Every structure is written in structure tokens, then in C-alpha cells.
Amino acid sequence: MPIKSPSDILPLGSIIHGRYSDYRIEGYLYQDGFGVLYKAVSPSRNGMAENEFVIREHFMYRCSSRGDDRCTVVTPEDLEPTVANFLSMFNIVPRFRQPRRGL
């Protein structure tokens, strides 16, 4: 689904401060009824290369809006259980690579 309105999305170059890294919004991928998918990179540190990520922002375009700062998502209080459910479903869980066996 295309972006409904430019005011629905974070400005390019916005920095999202995560638990383990910061992420810079590089582009927009998709918007559906539950949120916006962004292409993001984790800026290089200590000579390490940038890593690309896809980040989903909970933004229900039919009932959410942006705050005056163009970053904060404003959602009606009666939808708080939906927001809490979203956060629990999309909580980032570290994934560890399994060692390759016998090549």
C-alpha cells in the first residue's frame, strides 16, 4: 500500500535510538493498516560497515497522527490495548547464528 500522506511518515534522516544501536531512516518501503515499514541503516561505528534494517513503526493511518515534532505518534487512548499488543508482538529478540556443520 502506498504512503497515504507525507505527514504520516518520519522525515528522511530521522534517527531512532534503539536499545543496542541507533538507526537512520533512509527510505520508505510500505504502509498498511498497522504501520509503516522503513528502510534504515545503523550508522557505522569504529570503522564497521553500516548495516541495513527494516523497521516497522506502529502507525494506524485511519486513527493515528503525528505530533507537532513530526516524530511522535499520537493514537487515541481507547486503542492503547492494540498498541500494547503490537509492541509485545514485535519486540526485538536477539537472534544468534547457528554454527555451520560439516562442509
Short mmCIF file of N, CA and C in Angstrom, two decimals:
data_model
loop_
_atom_site.label_atom_id
_atom_site.label_comp_id
_atom_site.label_asym_id
_atom_site.label_seq_id
_atom_site.Cartn_x
_atom_site.Cartn_y
_atom_site.Cartn_z
N MET A 1 0.85 -1.17 0.00
CA MET A 1 0.00 0.00 0.00
C MET A 1 0.90 1.24 0.00
N PRO A 2 0.67 2.18 -0.85
CA PRO A 2 1.49 3.39 -0.87
C PRO A 2 1.28 4.23 0.39
N ILE A 3 2.20 5.12 0.62
CA ILE A 3 2.11 6.04 1.75
C ILE A 3 0.89 6.92 1.55
N LYS A 4 0.04 7.01 2.57
CA LYS A 4 -1.21 7.76 2.46
C LYS A 4 -0.98 9.27 2.40
N SER A 5 -0.05 9.74 3.21
CA SER A 5 0.20 11.18 3.28
C SER A 5 1.64 11.39 3.75
N PRO A 6 2.35 12.35 3.17
CA PRO A 6 3.72 12.62 3.63
C PRO A 6 3.80 12.94 5.13
N SER A 7 2.71 13.44 5.69
CA SER A 7 2.73 13.76 7.12
C SER A 7 2.63 12.49 7.97
N ASP A 8 2.34 11.34 7.35
CA ASP A 8 2.25 10.07 8.07
C ASP A 8 3.61 9.47 8.36
N ILE A 9 4.63 9.87 7.66
CA ILE A 9 5.91 9.18 7.74
C ILE A 9 6.98 10.03 8.41
N LEU A 10 7.96 9.34 8.96
CA LEU A 10 9.09 10.04 9.58
C LEU A 10 9.92 10.71 8.49
N PRO A 11 10.47 11.88 8.77
CA PRO A 11 11.33 12.53 7.79
C PRO A 11 12.58 11.69 7.49
N LEU A 12 13.01 11.68 6.23
CA LEU A 12 14.27 11.01 5.89
C LEU A 12 15.39 11.58 6.74
N GLY A 13 16.27 10.72 7.18
CA GLY A 13 17.38 11.16 8.02
C GLY A 13 17.06 11.13 9.51
N SER A 14 15.78 10.86 9.86
CA SER A 14 15.42 10.78 11.28
C SER A 14 16.24 9.68 11.95
N ILE A 15 16.63 9.90 13.18
CA ILE A 15 17.40 8.93 13.95
C ILE A 15 16.48 8.30 14.99
N ILE A 16 16.44 6.97 14.99
CA ILE A 16 15.70 6.23 16.01
C ILE A 16 16.73 5.65 16.96
N HIS A 17 16.57 5.95 18.23
CA HIS A 17 17.50 5.46 19.25
C HIS A 17 16.99 4.13 19.77
N GLY A 18 17.71 3.06 19.46
CA GLY A 18 17.32 1.72 19.90
C GLY A 18 18.09 1.29 21.13
N ARG A 19 17.74 0.13 21.62
CA ARG A 19 18.39 -0.40 22.81
C ARG A 19 19.87 -0.68 22.57
N TYR A 20 20.19 -1.23 21.38
CA TYR A 20 21.56 -1.64 21.10
C TYR A 20 22.27 -0.77 20.08
N SER A 21 21.51 0.02 19.34
CA SER A 21 22.11 0.83 18.29
C SER A 21 21.17 1.97 17.93
N ASP A 22 21.67 2.90 17.17
CA ASP A 22 20.83 3.95 16.60
C ASP A 22 20.60 3.58 15.14
N TYR A 23 19.46 4.03 14.60
CA TYR A 23 19.09 3.71 13.23
C TYR A 23 18.67 4.99 12.52
N ARG A 24 19.14 5.16 11.28
CA ARG A 24 18.81 6.34 10.49
C ARG A 24 17.85 5.93 9.37
N ILE A 25 16.72 6.64 9.27
CA ILE A 25 15.72 6.34 8.23
C ILE A 25 16.28 6.78 6.88
N GLU A 26 16.34 5.81 5.95
CA GLU A 26 16.88 6.05 4.62
C GLU A 26 15.80 6.05 3.55
N GLY A 27 14.65 5.43 3.83
CA GLY A 27 13.59 5.37 2.82
C GLY A 27 12.34 4.73 3.38
N TYR A 28 11.32 4.69 2.55
CA TYR A 28 10.03 4.14 2.92
C TYR A 28 9.77 2.93 2.05
N LEU A 29 9.26 1.87 2.64
CA LEU A 29 9.01 0.65 1.89
C LEU A 29 7.52 0.38 1.68
N TYR A 30 6.72 0.61 2.71
CA TYR A 30 5.34 0.15 2.65
C TYR A 30 4.55 0.74 3.80
N GLN A 31 3.25 0.89 3.61
CA GLN A 31 2.37 1.27 4.70
C GLN A 31 1.12 0.42 4.61
N ASP A 32 0.70 -0.15 5.75
CA ASP A 32 -0.55 -0.88 5.80
C ASP A 32 -1.37 -0.35 6.96
N GLY A 33 -2.43 -1.02 7.31
CA GLY A 33 -3.32 -0.53 8.35
C GLY A 33 -2.72 -0.47 9.74
N PHE A 34 -1.60 -1.13 9.94
CA PHE A 34 -0.99 -1.16 11.27
C PHE A 34 0.28 -0.34 11.39
N GLY A 35 0.86 0.06 10.29
CA GLY A 35 2.08 0.83 10.43
C GLY A 35 2.81 1.08 9.13
N VAL A 36 4.01 1.61 9.30
CA VAL A 36 4.86 1.98 8.18
C VAL A 36 6.15 1.18 8.28
N LEU A 37 6.61 0.64 7.14
CA LEU A 37 7.90 -0.03 7.08
C LEU A 37 8.92 0.94 6.49
N TYR A 38 10.04 1.05 7.17
CA TYR A 38 11.11 1.94 6.73
C TYR A 38 12.36 1.13 6.42
N LYS A 39 13.13 1.62 5.48
CA LYS A 39 14.49 1.12 5.27
C LYS A 39 15.37 1.99 6.16
N ALA A 40 16.20 1.35 6.97
CA ALA A 40 17.05 2.10 7.89
C ALA A 40 18.45 1.50 7.88
N VAL A 41 19.40 2.29 8.31
CA VAL A 41 20.77 1.81 8.48
C VAL A 41 21.23 2.13 9.89
N SER A 42 22.08 1.28 10.37
CA SER A 42 22.74 1.53 11.64
C SER A 42 24.07 2.21 11.29
N PRO A 43 24.22 3.48 11.65
CA PRO A 43 25.44 4.21 11.25
C PRO A 43 26.70 3.48 11.71
N SER A 44 27.74 3.59 10.88
CA SER A 44 28.99 2.90 11.19
C SER A 44 29.62 3.46 12.45
N ARG A 45 30.25 2.58 13.17
CA ARG A 45 30.97 2.95 14.39
C ARG A 45 32.30 2.23 14.40
N ASN A 46 33.31 2.90 14.83
CA ASN A 46 34.64 2.30 14.96
C ASN A 46 35.09 1.58 13.69
N GLY A 47 34.80 2.17 12.54
CA GLY A 47 35.24 1.60 11.29
C GLY A 47 34.42 0.44 10.76
N MET A 48 33.35 0.09 11.45
CA MET A 48 32.50 -1.01 11.00
C MET A 48 31.56 -0.50 9.91
N ALA A 49 31.18 -1.38 8.99
CA ALA A 49 30.27 -1.00 7.90
C ALA A 49 28.86 -0.78 8.43
N GLU A 50 28.08 0.04 7.70
CA GLU A 50 26.68 0.24 8.04
C GLU A 50 25.92 -1.05 7.77
N ASN A 51 24.94 -1.33 8.60
CA ASN A 51 24.06 -2.48 8.40
C ASN A 51 22.69 -1.97 8.04
N GLU A 52 22.00 -2.66 7.11
CA GLU A 52 20.66 -2.27 6.71
C GLU A 52 19.62 -3.04 7.52
N PHE A 53 18.51 -2.37 7.81
CA PHE A 53 17.43 -2.94 8.59
C PHE A 53 16.10 -2.52 7.99
N VAL A 54 15.07 -3.28 8.30
CA VAL A 54 13.70 -2.88 8.04
C VAL A 54 13.07 -2.64 9.40
N ILE A 55 12.48 -1.48 9.59
CA ILE A 55 11.87 -1.11 10.86
C ILE A 55 10.38 -0.85 10.63
N ARG A 56 9.56 -1.44 11.49
CA ARG A 56 8.12 -1.19 11.43
C ARG A 56 7.74 -0.24 12.55
N GLU A 57 7.03 0.80 12.18
CA GLU A 57 6.52 1.76 13.16
C GLU A 57 5.01 1.56 13.28
N HIS A 58 4.52 1.44 14.49
CA HIS A 58 3.08 1.30 14.72
C HIS A 58 2.43 2.65 14.44
N PHE A 59 1.73 2.73 13.32
CA PHE A 59 1.06 3.96 12.91
C PHE A 59 -0.18 3.57 12.12
N MET A 60 -1.32 3.51 12.80
CA MET A 60 -2.58 3.13 12.15
C MET A 60 -3.13 4.36 11.44
N TYR A 61 -2.97 4.41 10.12
CA TYR A 61 -3.24 5.65 9.38
C TYR A 61 -4.68 6.13 9.50
N ARG A 62 -5.61 5.28 9.84
CA ARG A 62 -7.00 5.73 9.96
C ARG A 62 -7.29 6.43 11.29
N CYS A 63 -6.43 6.20 12.29
CA CYS A 63 -6.71 6.82 13.59
C CYS A 63 -5.49 7.43 14.27
N SER A 64 -4.29 7.24 13.73
CA SER A 64 -3.09 7.85 14.31
C SER A 64 -2.75 9.14 13.58
N SER A 65 -2.00 9.97 14.26
CA SER A 65 -1.50 11.20 13.64
C SER A 65 -0.12 11.49 14.21
N ARG A 66 0.56 12.46 13.64
CA ARG A 66 1.87 12.88 14.12
C ARG A 66 1.73 14.04 15.07
N GLY A 67 2.61 14.07 16.06
CA GLY A 67 2.68 15.22 16.95
C GLY A 67 3.33 16.39 16.23
N ASP A 68 3.40 17.52 16.90
CA ASP A 68 3.99 18.73 16.30
C ASP A 68 5.44 18.54 15.90
N ASP A 69 6.15 17.60 16.54
CA ASP A 69 7.56 17.37 16.23
C ASP A 69 7.76 16.51 14.99
N ARG A 70 6.67 16.04 14.36
CA ARG A 70 6.66 15.16 13.18
C ARG A 70 7.27 13.79 13.44
N CYS A 71 7.52 13.47 14.72
CA CYS A 71 8.09 12.16 15.06
C CYS A 71 7.18 11.36 15.98
N THR A 72 6.57 12.01 16.94
CA THR A 72 5.72 11.34 17.91
C THR A 72 4.43 10.86 17.26
N VAL A 73 4.03 9.60 17.55
CA VAL A 73 2.77 9.07 17.06
C VAL A 73 1.71 9.32 18.13
N VAL A 74 0.61 9.94 17.73
CA VAL A 74 -0.50 10.22 18.63
C VAL A 74 -1.64 9.28 18.24
N THR A 75 -2.03 8.42 19.20
CA THR A 75 -3.09 7.45 18.98
C THR A 75 -4.12 7.60 20.10
N PRO A 76 -5.40 7.56 19.80
CA PRO A 76 -6.42 7.70 20.84
C PRO A 76 -6.23 6.69 21.97
N GLU A 77 -6.52 7.11 23.21
CA GLU A 77 -6.31 6.27 24.38
C GLU A 77 -7.09 4.97 24.33
N ASP A 78 -8.26 4.96 23.71
CA ASP A 78 -9.06 3.73 23.69
C ASP A 78 -8.41 2.64 22.84
N LEU A 79 -7.38 2.98 22.09
CA LEU A 79 -6.65 1.99 21.30
C LEU A 79 -5.39 1.50 22.00
N GLU A 80 -5.18 1.90 23.24
CA GLU A 80 -3.97 1.52 23.98
C GLU A 80 -3.76 0.00 24.02
N PRO A 81 -4.82 -0.82 24.20
CA PRO A 81 -4.58 -2.28 24.17
C PRO A 81 -4.02 -2.75 22.83
N THR A 82 -4.45 -2.15 21.73
CA THR A 82 -3.93 -2.51 20.42
C THR A 82 -2.45 -2.16 20.31
N VAL A 83 -2.08 -0.99 20.82
CA VAL A 83 -0.68 -0.56 20.80
C VAL A 83 0.16 -1.51 21.65
N ALA A 84 -0.32 -1.85 22.85
CA ALA A 84 0.42 -2.76 23.73
C ALA A 84 0.61 -4.12 23.07
N ASN A 85 -0.43 -4.61 22.37
CA ASN A 85 -0.33 -5.89 21.68
C ASN A 85 0.71 -5.82 20.57
N PHE A 86 0.71 -4.73 19.82
CA PHE A 86 1.69 -4.54 18.76
C PHE A 86 3.11 -4.61 19.32
N LEU A 87 3.33 -3.88 20.41
CA LEU A 87 4.67 -3.83 21.00
C LEU A 87 5.11 -5.21 21.48
N SER A 88 4.21 -5.99 22.04
CA SER A 88 4.60 -7.32 22.51
C SER A 88 4.90 -8.26 21.35
N MET A 89 4.15 -8.12 20.23
CA MET A 89 4.38 -8.99 19.08
C MET A 89 5.67 -8.67 18.34
N PHE A 90 6.06 -7.41 18.32
CA PHE A 90 7.21 -7.01 17.53
C PHE A 90 8.42 -6.65 18.37
N ASN A 91 8.43 -7.13 19.58
CA ASN A 91 9.59 -6.90 20.44
C ASN A 91 10.81 -7.56 19.80
N ILE A 92 11.89 -6.85 19.75
CA ILE A 92 13.09 -7.38 19.10
C ILE A 92 13.71 -8.44 20.00
N VAL A 93 13.91 -9.61 19.42
CA VAL A 93 14.55 -10.71 20.13
C VAL A 93 15.88 -10.98 19.44
N PRO A 94 16.97 -10.96 20.20
CA PRO A 94 18.26 -11.25 19.56
C PRO A 94 18.25 -12.62 18.90
N ARG A 95 18.81 -12.69 17.73
CA ARG A 95 18.93 -13.97 17.03
C ARG A 95 20.40 -14.31 16.91
N PHE A 96 20.70 -15.53 17.21
CA PHE A 96 22.08 -15.99 17.16
C PHE A 96 22.22 -16.97 16.01
N ARG A 97 23.31 -16.84 15.28
CA ARG A 97 23.56 -17.77 14.18
C ARG A 97 23.97 -19.11 14.74
N GLN A 98 23.45 -20.13 14.13
CA GLN A 98 23.87 -21.49 14.47
C GLN A 98 25.15 -21.80 13.70
N PRO A 99 26.11 -22.43 14.34
CA PRO A 99 27.34 -22.78 13.60
C PRO A 99 27.03 -23.74 12.48
N ARG A 100 27.71 -23.57 11.36
CA ARG A 100 27.55 -24.50 10.23
C ARG A 100 28.20 -25.81 10.58
N ARG A 101 27.55 -26.86 10.12
CA ARG A 101 28.08 -28.19 10.40
C ARG A 101 28.65 -28.79 9.14
N GLY A 102 29.78 -29.40 9.27
CA GLY A 102 30.50 -30.15 8.26
C GLY A 102 30.32 -29.78 6.81
N LEU A 103 31.17 -28.95 6.30
CA LEU A 103 31.19 -28.64 4.87
C LEU A 103 32.40 -29.25 4.24
#
